[in-house]
Short mmCIF file of C-alpha atoms in Angstrom, two decimals:
data_model
loop_
_atom_site.label_atom_id
_atom_site.label_comp_id
_atom_site.label_asym_id
_atom_site.label_seq_id
_atom_site.Cartn_x
_atom_site.Cartn_y
_atom_site.Cartn_z
CA MET A 1 54.20 80.00 155.47
CA ASP A 2 55.72 78.52 158.32
CA VAL A 3 57.15 75.10 157.68
CA TYR A 4 54.85 73.49 160.71
CA ARG A 5 51.71 74.66 159.59
CA TRP A 6 50.18 76.38 156.71
CA GLY A 7 49.92 79.66 155.40
CA ASP A 8 49.94 83.10 157.12
CA PRO A 9 50.33 82.56 161.04
CA SER A 10 48.20 85.29 161.88
CA ARG A 11 45.06 83.33 160.51
CA ALA A 12 45.80 80.29 162.55
CA ALA A 13 42.22 78.94 163.28
CA THR A 14 40.91 77.87 166.83
CA LEU A 15 38.91 74.89 167.12
CA PRO A 16 34.88 76.26 167.53
CA ASP A 17 33.43 74.73 170.63
CA ALA A 18 30.90 72.45 169.09
CA VAL A 19 33.76 70.28 167.13
CA ARG A 20 35.95 70.18 169.86
CA GLY A 21 32.82 68.78 171.79
CA LEU A 22 32.55 66.11 169.40
CA LEU A 23 35.94 65.40 169.29
CA ALA A 24 36.02 64.76 172.42
CA SER A 25 32.72 62.83 172.73
CA VAL A 26 33.96 60.42 169.62
CA LEU A 27 37.54 60.49 169.79
CA ASP A 28 40.06 58.89 172.27
CA LEU A 29 42.61 61.91 171.94
CA PRO A 30 46.21 61.54 172.84
CA GLU A 31 47.87 64.73 174.77
CA PRO A 32 48.36 67.22 172.34
CA ARG A 33 52.02 67.16 170.42
CA PRO A 34 53.39 70.93 169.71
CA PRO A 35 55.59 70.95 167.00
CA VAL A 36 59.52 70.27 168.16
CA PRO A 37 61.38 72.66 166.21
CA VAL A 38 64.14 71.40 163.80
CA VAL A 39 67.43 72.50 165.54
CA ALA A 40 69.84 71.00 162.99
CA LEU A 41 69.48 70.44 159.46
CA PRO A 42 71.58 66.89 157.80
CA PRO A 43 74.58 68.45 156.62
CA ALA A 44 74.70 69.78 153.06
CA ALA A 45 76.19 67.28 150.79
CA LEU A 46 77.04 69.18 147.40
CA PRO A 47 80.82 69.19 146.78
CA GLY A 48 82.24 72.75 146.52
CA ARG A 49 82.46 71.77 142.56
CA CYS A 50 78.82 71.97 142.20
CA LEU A 51 78.02 74.98 144.14
CA ARG A 52 80.40 76.94 141.68
CA ALA A 53 78.76 75.45 138.47
CA LEU A 54 75.75 76.74 139.76
CA GLU A 55 76.52 80.23 140.23
CA GLU A 56 78.12 80.33 137.33
CA SER A 57 74.28 80.15 135.90
CA GLY A 58 73.83 83.78 137.02
CA ALA A 59 70.91 82.37 139.83
CA ARG A 60 71.04 83.10 143.16
CA VAL A 61 72.31 79.94 145.04
CA ARG A 62 71.55 79.92 148.72
CA THR A 63 72.71 77.21 151.38
CA ASP A 64 71.63 78.89 154.64
CA ASP A 65 69.17 76.58 157.06
CA ALA A 66 66.55 79.21 156.67
CA ALA A 67 66.30 78.77 152.84
CA ARG A 68 66.87 74.91 153.15
CA LEU A 69 64.33 74.06 155.90
CA SER A 70 61.85 76.51 153.95
CA HIS A 71 62.33 74.43 150.99
CA ALA A 72 62.22 70.92 153.07
CA ALA A 73 58.66 69.64 152.55
CA GLY A 74 55.39 70.12 151.10
CA LYS A 75 52.38 70.77 153.19
CA SER A 76 50.70 67.15 153.40
CA THR A 77 49.69 66.10 157.21
CA VAL A 78 53.00 63.69 156.74
CA ASP A 79 55.05 66.47 155.62
CA LEU A 80 53.77 68.62 158.37
CA LEU A 81 53.90 65.57 160.75
CA ARG A 82 57.73 65.03 160.19
CA LEU A 83 58.58 68.52 160.66
CA ARG A 84 56.51 68.51 163.88
CA ALA A 85 58.72 65.82 164.93
CA GLY A 86 61.83 67.49 164.43
CA VAL A 87 62.93 65.65 161.35
CA ALA A 88 63.94 67.66 157.93
CA ALA A 89 65.83 64.82 156.17
CA ASP A 90 64.50 65.97 152.61
CA ALA A 91 65.66 69.39 152.96
CA PRO A 92 67.69 70.31 150.13
CA ASP A 93 71.66 71.03 149.99
CA ALA A 94 70.74 74.20 148.47
CA VAL A 95 68.05 76.70 146.75
CA VAL A 96 68.75 78.20 143.49
CA GLU A 97 66.67 80.92 142.82
CA PRO A 98 66.82 81.84 138.81
CA ALA A 99 65.48 85.33 137.54
CA ASP A 100 64.75 84.32 134.07
CA HIS A 101 64.10 81.21 131.70
CA GLU A 102 67.75 81.42 130.37
CA GLN A 103 68.66 81.16 134.08
CA VAL A 104 66.82 78.49 134.23
CA VAL A 105 68.37 76.59 131.39
CA ALA A 106 72.08 77.26 132.78
CA VAL A 107 70.83 75.51 135.99
CA LEU A 108 69.89 72.37 134.73
CA ARG A 109 72.71 72.24 132.61
CA ALA A 110 75.01 72.69 135.33
CA CYS A 111 72.98 69.83 137.19
CA ASP A 112 73.27 67.61 134.45
CA ALA A 113 76.77 67.72 134.03
CA ASN A 114 77.19 67.82 137.85
CA ARG A 115 74.61 64.85 138.44
CA ILE A 116 72.88 66.90 140.78
CA ALA A 117 69.34 66.36 141.31
CA VAL A 118 66.90 69.19 141.11
CA VAL A 119 63.26 69.73 142.13
CA ALA A 120 61.42 72.36 140.81
CA PHE A 121 59.52 74.56 143.86
CA GLY A 122 56.60 76.59 143.09
CA GLY A 123 54.39 77.43 146.16
CA GLY A 124 55.19 74.41 148.27
CA THR A 125 51.70 73.55 148.23
CA SER A 126 52.18 69.75 147.04
CA VAL A 127 49.78 67.04 149.19
CA VAL A 128 51.23 63.94 147.48
CA GLY A 129 55.22 63.97 148.31
CA GLY A 130 55.73 66.11 145.31
CA LEU A 131 58.63 67.40 146.80
CA ARG A 132 60.34 64.70 148.35
CA ALA A 133 62.52 63.92 145.70
CA ARG A 134 65.39 60.70 145.79
CA ARG A 135 68.97 61.79 146.20
CA ASP A 136 70.66 58.54 146.28
CA GLY A 137 73.25 58.51 143.47
CA TYR A 138 73.65 62.01 143.03
CA ALA A 139 76.37 64.57 143.76
CA GLY A 140 73.52 66.16 145.99
CA LEU A 141 69.75 68.05 145.75
CA VAL A 142 68.97 71.60 144.96
CA ALA A 143 65.37 72.75 145.21
CA LEU A 144 65.01 75.27 142.10
CA ASP A 145 62.86 77.85 143.55
CA LEU A 146 60.74 80.04 140.89
CA ALA A 147 59.75 82.75 143.00
CA ARG A 148 61.63 85.41 140.83
CA LEU A 149 59.64 84.53 137.53
CA ASP A 150 56.56 86.45 138.48
CA ARG A 151 55.94 88.23 135.25
CA LEU A 152 53.13 88.73 133.37
CA LEU A 153 54.52 88.76 129.99
CA ASP A 154 51.81 89.64 127.46
CA LEU A 155 47.91 90.06 128.05
CA ASP A 156 45.84 89.32 124.32
CA PRO A 157 42.14 90.95 124.79
CA VAL A 158 41.49 90.04 121.25
CA SER A 159 42.17 86.11 121.70
CA ARG A 160 41.74 86.41 125.55
CA THR A 161 45.15 84.81 126.47
CA ALA A 162 47.84 85.80 128.91
CA THR A 163 51.51 84.86 129.07
CA PHE A 164 52.97 84.35 132.65
CA GLU A 165 56.19 83.52 134.33
CA ALA A 166 55.66 80.62 135.92
CA GLY A 167 56.46 81.72 139.39
CA VAL A 168 53.52 83.98 139.44
CA ARG A 169 51.34 83.08 142.43
CA ALA A 170 47.53 82.67 141.67
CA PRO A 171 46.41 85.69 143.49
CA ARG A 172 49.15 88.00 141.89
CA ALA A 173 47.53 86.62 138.68
CA GLU A 174 44.42 87.60 139.48
CA GLU A 175 45.32 90.91 140.28
CA LEU A 176 47.18 91.76 137.21
CA LEU A 177 44.56 90.34 135.37
CA ALA A 178 41.89 92.44 137.03
CA THR A 179 43.68 95.73 135.99
CA ARG A 180 42.41 94.60 132.61
CA GLY A 181 38.91 93.53 133.54
CA PHE A 182 39.73 89.70 133.12
CA THR A 183 39.60 86.91 135.25
CA LEU A 184 41.75 83.54 135.08
CA GLY A 185 38.99 81.70 137.25
CA HIS A 186 40.87 79.06 138.99
CA PHE A 187 40.49 78.70 142.51
CA PRO A 188 41.89 75.57 144.05
CA GLN A 189 42.09 75.42 147.88
CA SER A 190 46.08 76.18 147.53
CA PHE A 191 44.94 79.09 145.35
CA GLU A 192 46.46 82.01 147.90
CA TYR A 193 50.25 80.36 147.88
CA ALA A 194 50.30 77.98 144.66
CA THR A 195 51.88 79.32 141.46
CA LEU A 196 50.52 78.82 137.52
CA GLY A 197 53.63 76.89 137.35
CA GLY A 198 52.73 74.48 139.63
CA PHE A 199 48.81 74.33 138.62
CA ALA A 200 49.98 73.33 134.76
CA ALA A 201 52.62 70.64 136.39
CA THR A 202 50.30 69.23 138.44
CA ARG A 203 46.72 69.43 136.45
CA SER A 204 45.25 71.16 139.16
CA SER A 205 41.54 71.53 139.26
CA GLY A 206 39.88 74.67 140.61
CA GLN A 207 36.44 74.75 142.62
CA ALA A 208 34.95 76.59 139.91
CA SER A 209 35.82 74.13 137.17
CA ALA A 210 32.34 73.46 136.23
CA GLY A 211 32.23 76.92 134.81
CA TYR A 212 35.97 77.54 133.76
CA GLY A 213 37.20 74.03 133.41
CA ARG A 214 40.38 72.68 135.14
CA PHE A 215 43.96 74.23 134.51
CA ASP A 216 45.01 72.02 131.94
CA GLN A 217 41.80 73.04 130.04
CA MET A 218 42.95 76.56 130.27
CA VAL A 219 46.74 76.32 129.17
CA VAL A 220 47.40 77.07 125.69
CA GLY A 221 50.93 77.41 125.52
CA LEU A 222 54.23 76.39 127.36
CA ARG A 223 57.70 77.05 127.54
CA VAL A 224 59.71 74.52 128.93
CA ALA A 225 63.64 74.57 130.12
CA THR A 226 65.24 70.76 129.95
CA PRO A 227 68.64 69.56 130.79
CA THR A 228 69.04 69.33 126.55
CA GLY A 229 67.23 72.36 125.35
CA THR A 230 63.99 74.94 125.23
CA LEU A 231 60.19 73.22 124.13
CA HIS A 232 58.06 75.85 123.03
CA LEU A 233 54.75 74.37 122.90
CA GLY A 234 51.18 75.61 121.33
CA ARG A 235 51.37 78.24 118.15
CA ALA A 236 47.30 77.84 117.84
CA PRO A 237 44.61 76.85 120.22
CA HIS A 238 44.00 73.58 118.92
CA SER A 239 46.26 71.69 115.90
CA ALA A 240 45.83 68.69 113.91
CA ALA A 241 49.72 68.60 113.59
CA GLY A 242 50.45 65.43 115.40
CA PRO A 243 49.74 64.31 119.21
CA ASP A 244 49.66 67.56 121.31
CA LEU A 245 52.86 67.65 123.40
CA ARG A 246 51.47 70.40 125.47
CA GLN A 247 49.44 67.91 127.33
CA LEU A 248 52.92 65.64 127.95
CA LEU A 249 54.10 68.32 130.10
CA LEU A 250 50.99 69.09 131.82
CA GLY A 251 50.81 66.67 135.00
CA SER A 252 54.31 65.84 134.55
CA GLU A 253 55.38 67.20 137.72
CA GLY A 254 58.95 68.29 136.67
CA VAL A 255 60.10 64.84 135.62
CA PHE A 256 60.21 66.06 131.82
CA GLY A 257 61.42 69.68 132.42
CA ILE A 258 60.72 72.63 134.13
CA ILE A 259 58.02 75.12 132.98
CA THR A 260 58.93 78.80 132.94
CA GLU A 261 56.03 80.15 131.10
CA VAL A 262 52.44 79.41 130.59
CA THR A 263 49.92 80.69 128.04
CA VAL A 264 46.39 80.57 129.75
CA GLN A 265 43.00 81.47 128.09
CA ILE A 266 41.34 84.19 130.19
CA ARG A 267 37.64 85.45 130.99
CA PRO A 268 35.97 88.73 131.53
CA THR A 269 35.89 89.23 134.97
CA PRO A 270 31.92 88.36 135.65
CA ALA A 271 29.66 91.39 136.68
CA ALA A 272 27.80 89.14 138.92
CA ARG A 273 28.07 86.32 141.25
CA ARG A 274 25.35 84.44 143.46
CA TYR A 275 26.12 81.78 145.45
CA LEU A 276 22.96 79.10 146.52
CA GLY A 277 22.52 76.74 148.92
CA TRP A 278 20.43 73.24 148.26
CA ARG A 279 19.18 70.39 150.94
CA PHE A 280 18.67 66.92 149.68
CA SER A 281 17.49 64.34 151.65
CA ASP A 282 20.23 62.21 151.52
CA PHE A 283 23.62 61.60 149.35
CA ALA A 284 22.13 59.02 146.62
CA THR A 285 19.80 61.90 145.85
CA ALA A 286 22.09 64.50 145.64
CA THR A 287 24.56 62.45 143.25
CA GLU A 288 21.75 61.90 141.05
CA ALA A 289 20.56 65.55 141.16
CA THR A 290 24.38 66.90 140.53
CA ARG A 291 24.77 64.45 137.59
CA ALA A 292 21.59 65.89 135.95
CA LEU A 293 23.28 68.95 136.04
CA ALA A 294 26.62 67.88 134.86
CA GLN A 295 25.09 66.07 132.03
CA ASP A 296 21.65 68.29 130.99
CA GLY A 297 22.34 71.76 133.10
CA PRO A 298 21.82 74.10 133.74
CA LEU A 299 25.49 74.06 135.06
CA PRO A 300 26.50 76.37 137.34
CA ALA A 301 30.30 77.64 137.57
CA VAL A 302 30.63 75.96 141.10
CA LEU A 303 28.96 73.12 141.89
CA ARG A 304 29.53 70.59 144.97
CA CYS A 305 27.65 67.88 146.95
CA SER A 306 28.41 66.93 150.65
CA ASP A 307 27.60 63.60 152.37
CA GLU A 308 25.42 63.55 155.23
CA VAL A 309 28.23 63.30 157.68
CA GLU A 310 30.08 66.25 156.13
CA THR A 311 27.29 68.49 156.08
CA ALA A 312 26.57 67.67 159.59
CA VAL A 313 30.05 68.76 160.66
CA ASN A 314 29.92 71.88 158.64
CA ALA A 315 26.90 72.69 160.27
CA MET A 316 28.55 72.06 163.73
CA GLY A 317 31.35 73.97 162.97
CA ALA A 318 29.33 77.41 161.52
CA GLY A 319 26.41 76.92 164.03
CA GLY A 320 24.20 76.57 160.94
CA ASP A 321 21.49 74.38 159.89
CA ASP A 322 21.79 70.94 161.04
CA SER A 323 18.29 69.57 159.86
CA GLY A 324 20.39 66.53 158.46
CA GLY A 325 20.25 65.58 154.93
CA CYS A 326 22.96 66.79 152.38
CA LEU A 327 23.98 69.91 151.34
CA MET A 328 24.85 71.28 147.71
CA ILE A 329 26.72 74.45 146.77
CA THR A 330 25.67 76.20 143.37
CA GLY A 331 27.74 79.21 142.06
CA LEU A 332 26.68 81.19 139.17
CA GLU A 333 29.08 83.78 137.75
CA GLY A 334 28.73 85.82 134.53
CA THR A 335 26.35 88.88 133.39
CA GLU A 336 23.45 89.87 135.46
CA GLU A 337 21.22 88.56 133.09
CA ARG A 338 22.84 85.37 132.42
CA VAL A 339 23.17 84.84 136.35
CA ALA A 340 19.47 85.49 137.04
CA ALA A 341 18.01 83.23 134.04
CA THR A 342 20.31 80.76 135.30
CA GLU A 343 19.13 80.92 139.09
CA THR A 344 15.64 80.36 137.67
CA ALA A 345 15.98 77.28 135.60
CA LEU A 346 18.47 76.24 138.55
CA THR A 347 15.62 76.34 140.95
CA ASP A 348 12.99 74.94 138.57
CA ARG A 349 15.14 71.67 138.04
CA LEU A 350 16.58 71.11 141.58
CA THR A 351 13.40 71.54 142.86
CA GLY A 352 11.97 68.85 140.55
CA LEU A 353 14.75 66.33 141.47
CA GLY A 354 14.01 66.62 145.30
CA GLY A 355 16.14 69.88 146.35
CA ARG A 356 14.72 72.17 148.74
CA PRO A 357 16.37 75.93 148.36
CA LEU A 358 18.51 77.74 151.45
CA GLY A 359 19.04 80.69 149.85
CA PRO A 360 21.92 82.57 149.49
CA GLU A 361 23.34 82.08 153.20
CA PRO A 362 24.93 79.10 152.68
CA GLY A 363 26.75 80.07 149.56
CA ARG A 364 28.22 83.18 151.38
CA ALA A 365 29.44 80.87 154.37
CA TRP A 366 31.37 78.35 151.78
CA LEU A 367 32.71 80.98 149.87
CA ARG A 368 33.83 83.28 152.80
CA ASP A 369 35.50 80.02 154.29
CA ARG A 370 36.59 78.19 151.33
CA PHE A 371 40.32 78.73 151.73
CA ALA A 372 40.12 77.98 155.75
CA ALA A 373 40.48 73.99 155.59
CA PRO A 374 44.25 73.70 155.84
CA TYR A 375 44.24 76.21 159.01
CA LEU A 376 41.46 74.32 160.55
CA ARG A 377 43.66 71.22 160.27
CA ASP A 378 46.66 72.61 161.87
CA ALA A 379 44.35 73.50 164.69
CA LEU A 380 43.58 69.65 164.77
CA LEU A 381 46.91 68.35 164.20
CA ASP A 382 47.79 70.67 167.58
CA ALA A 383 44.83 68.88 169.62
CA GLY A 384 46.24 65.51 168.36
CA VAL A 385 43.73 64.41 165.62
CA LEU A 386 44.99 62.79 162.74
CA VAL A 387 43.55 64.95 159.81
CA GLU A 388 44.08 64.07 156.08
CA THR A 389 42.17 64.15 152.80
CA VAL A 390 41.83 61.53 149.64
CA GLU A 391 40.47 62.39 146.42
CA THR A 392 39.79 60.49 143.22
CA ALA A 393 37.26 60.37 140.38
CA ALA A 394 35.11 58.11 138.49
CA PHE A 395 32.32 57.66 136.11
CA TRP A 396 28.79 58.17 137.28
CA SER A 397 28.02 54.55 136.74
CA ALA A 398 30.93 53.36 139.27
CA LEU A 399 30.38 56.48 141.70
CA PRO A 400 27.96 54.69 143.90
CA GLY A 401 30.48 51.86 144.47
CA THR A 402 33.18 54.08 144.80
CA TYR A 403 31.90 56.26 147.42
CA PRO A 404 31.29 53.18 150.41
CA ALA A 405 34.58 51.21 149.18
CA VAL A 406 36.91 54.18 149.66
CA ARG A 407 34.91 55.55 152.99
CA ASP A 408 34.56 51.75 154.25
CA ALA A 409 38.36 51.36 153.49
CA LEU A 410 39.32 54.73 155.68
CA ALA A 411 37.12 53.98 158.09
CA THR A 412 38.25 50.26 158.99
CA ALA A 413 42.16 51.19 158.83
CA LEU A 414 41.90 54.14 161.17
CA ALA A 415 39.11 53.11 163.71
CA GLY A 416 40.80 52.45 166.99
CA ARG A 417 40.37 49.63 169.61
CA ASP A 418 37.13 51.65 171.26
CA THR A 419 36.94 54.65 168.90
CA PRO A 420 35.73 55.04 165.49
CA ALA A 421 37.27 57.46 162.73
CA LEU A 422 35.27 60.01 161.07
CA VAL A 423 35.62 60.02 157.44
CA TRP A 424 33.15 62.08 154.98
CA CYS A 425 32.90 63.00 151.68
CA HIS A 426 32.17 65.29 148.67
CA ILE A 427 31.76 65.70 145.33
CA SER A 428 34.06 68.73 144.12
CA HIS A 429 34.46 68.62 140.45
CA VAL A 430 31.78 67.37 137.55
CA TYR A 431 32.12 66.22 134.21
CA PRO A 432 28.95 64.66 131.47
CA SER A 433 30.46 61.23 131.97
CA GLY A 434 31.61 61.29 136.18
CA ALA A 435 33.19 63.39 138.66
CA SER A 436 35.55 63.56 141.35
CA LEU A 437 35.01 62.05 145.27
CA TYR A 438 37.22 64.31 148.14
CA PHE A 439 37.25 62.46 151.47
CA THR A 440 38.40 63.98 154.89
CA VAL A 441 39.48 61.83 157.48
CA LEU A 442 39.82 62.35 161.28
CA ALA A 443 41.01 59.90 163.96
CA ALA A 444 43.07 59.83 167.07
CA GLN A 445 46.79 60.27 166.45
CA ALA A 446 48.66 56.62 167.12
CA ALA A 447 52.01 56.80 168.62
CA ASP A 448 53.39 56.68 165.32
CA PRO A 449 51.08 58.95 163.09
CA VAL A 450 53.21 58.95 160.32
CA ALA A 451 52.53 55.16 159.69
CA GLN A 452 49.02 54.88 161.05
CA TRP A 453 48.49 57.39 157.84
CA GLY A 454 50.29 55.25 155.59
CA ALA A 455 48.28 52.28 156.60
CA ALA A 456 45.18 54.30 155.89
CA LYS A 457 46.41 55.30 152.68
CA ALA A 458 47.59 51.96 151.19
CA ALA A 459 43.71 50.65 151.92
CA ALA A 460 42.29 54.02 150.15
CA GLY A 461 44.50 53.67 147.18
CA ASP A 462 43.63 49.42 147.03
CA ALA A 463 40.15 50.39 146.82
CA ILE A 464 40.49 53.27 144.41
CA ALA A 465 41.97 50.77 142.31
CA ALA A 466 39.50 47.90 142.63
CA THR A 467 36.62 50.08 141.87
CA GLY A 468 38.40 51.11 138.55
CA ALA A 469 38.61 54.51 140.03
CA THR A 470 41.56 56.97 139.30
CA ILE A 471 44.14 57.43 141.79
CA SER A 472 44.56 60.96 141.57
CA HIS A 473 41.88 63.97 139.98
CA HIS A 474 43.68 66.63 140.93
CA HIS A 475 46.41 66.22 143.88
CA GLY A 476 48.94 64.57 141.31
CA ILE A 477 51.19 61.89 142.05
CA GLY A 478 54.35 62.68 143.70
CA ARG A 479 55.88 60.07 145.89
CA ASP A 480 52.83 58.85 147.75
CA HIS A 481 50.67 57.88 144.74
CA LEU A 482 53.44 56.13 142.61
CA PRO A 483 52.00 52.36 143.72
CA TRP A 484 48.98 52.74 142.32
CA TYR A 485 50.06 54.99 139.24
CA GLY A 486 52.16 52.41 137.73
CA ALA A 487 49.44 49.71 137.59
CA GLU A 488 46.65 52.38 136.45
CA ILE A 489 48.57 53.47 133.42
CA GLY A 490 50.28 49.75 132.79
CA PRO A 491 53.64 48.88 131.69
CA GLN A 492 53.83 50.24 128.17
CA ALA A 493 52.58 53.25 129.16
CA THR A 494 55.24 53.52 131.82
CA ALA A 495 57.81 52.69 129.03
CA VAL A 496 56.47 55.41 126.69
CA LEU A 497 56.97 57.81 129.32
CA ARG A 498 60.29 56.53 130.29
CA GLY A 499 61.24 56.98 126.96
CA VAL A 500 60.15 60.36 126.93
CA LYS A 501 62.57 61.17 129.90
CA ASP A 502 65.68 59.37 128.18
CA VAL A 503 65.36 62.55 125.54
CA LEU A 504 64.73 65.38 127.43
CA ASP A 505 66.48 64.54 130.83
CA PRO A 506 68.91 61.37 129.86
CA HIS A 507 70.86 61.56 133.16
CA GLY A 508 67.72 61.43 135.00
CA VAL A 509 68.46 64.57 137.44
CA LEU A 510 64.83 66.11 137.20
CA ASN A 511 62.50 65.44 140.10
CA PRO A 512 63.85 61.41 140.56
CA GLY A 513 61.50 59.41 142.68
CA ILE A 514 58.32 61.44 141.75
CA LEU A 515 55.95 60.34 139.24
CA LEU A 516 58.34 57.64 137.89
CA GLY A 517 59.93 56.51 140.81
#
């Protein structure tokens, strides 16, 4: 991936005329700011003895500028803005590429012995500062890239489980499973570049989570390398043999150990897929309909519901139906018989809840473009627009208060003297007890867009906390959510996590500054 942009440069997006016209009429945009190439990285600080210790692990060690720059940041808007301004202060001193679990263990022992901070690097798609580790107090900082751990180790068709090395990227995992008639069914927006180890380390949630579950629900086993040894977790699907330590490692963002293998539940490849659109008069009605499906069914594999603004913006960009209201997308997957039966039941249910069927075209359009948003973000940044996302989750009873509180906090923080900010939202993941809200914001970039977004992010985080919602549903904690995460779990829970880190990583070399500060 281009460090200044998302994904494949050949797929770079251009702004549709309707979107460009909307931005021109609503936002007072500055002159476009093309990326400034990073001409010089900070000097590598890793002493020679440390490099030699890393090389003795057997892993490949790279110190060239290209490798360091490609591991300098994640893919949040702030990460891209800094790189576009020519700033790569978080570039590692070296990139270490182990070939197997044993080499990962050897690298961690070398880092522990020489007090080298180490950041786990999978697909590099973090949007919460998960790759911006602290380097003060350490001999240096290295990125531990797991790309060479890219094998399918085992597939058990009877138990329907598969064991992958953690560096396998999601599209490759799907390809490997498809040859045996299976799928993982995990398709987050980062799907094209993220790794299975990254999904586990951040508790990822895919767009089809209503049907397939979150990634942490799919994981049945883990192999984890730590500076003090190896953890093998998960010898049965569920167990009453004490607390489930798999759950402790899931979402830990590499601060307790490096996940090197993941065993996941897999499903037969669906014989039929049918994605449908529905129109509701307003977001409150659509939200109630979404809750009804989540609690009482029928529950589709994909269930997403946009508010009025997101529905209108998407219609403009696609040249589609702009008749107002709110759009819901339902994705049905399974056998031909099951999909047909679910569609009939879904039509009866949603029609009774105030929905108007729009047929398959809105669903096809969403399916076609579901990985395109990050490319559109690049085009918006090029045009001088600040664009970023915020997500959270809350119980259904709290959702009607959380939605306007976060929306208004973002809009107020980003509004200019004479121009508003555009804020929209959709329900992205549902459960019987609650749902996730995913906000997108557009505003004219200020002179310092990093500080501009920092203020908006703080306002949104405070609003989320005040309404009792969680600071993150699926993006993780990284560094960006630290101020709210500690308050959310409380001092006793924080002390428990620090105790675990003291046992597994006594010298604190794993991802310092991430998750726990």
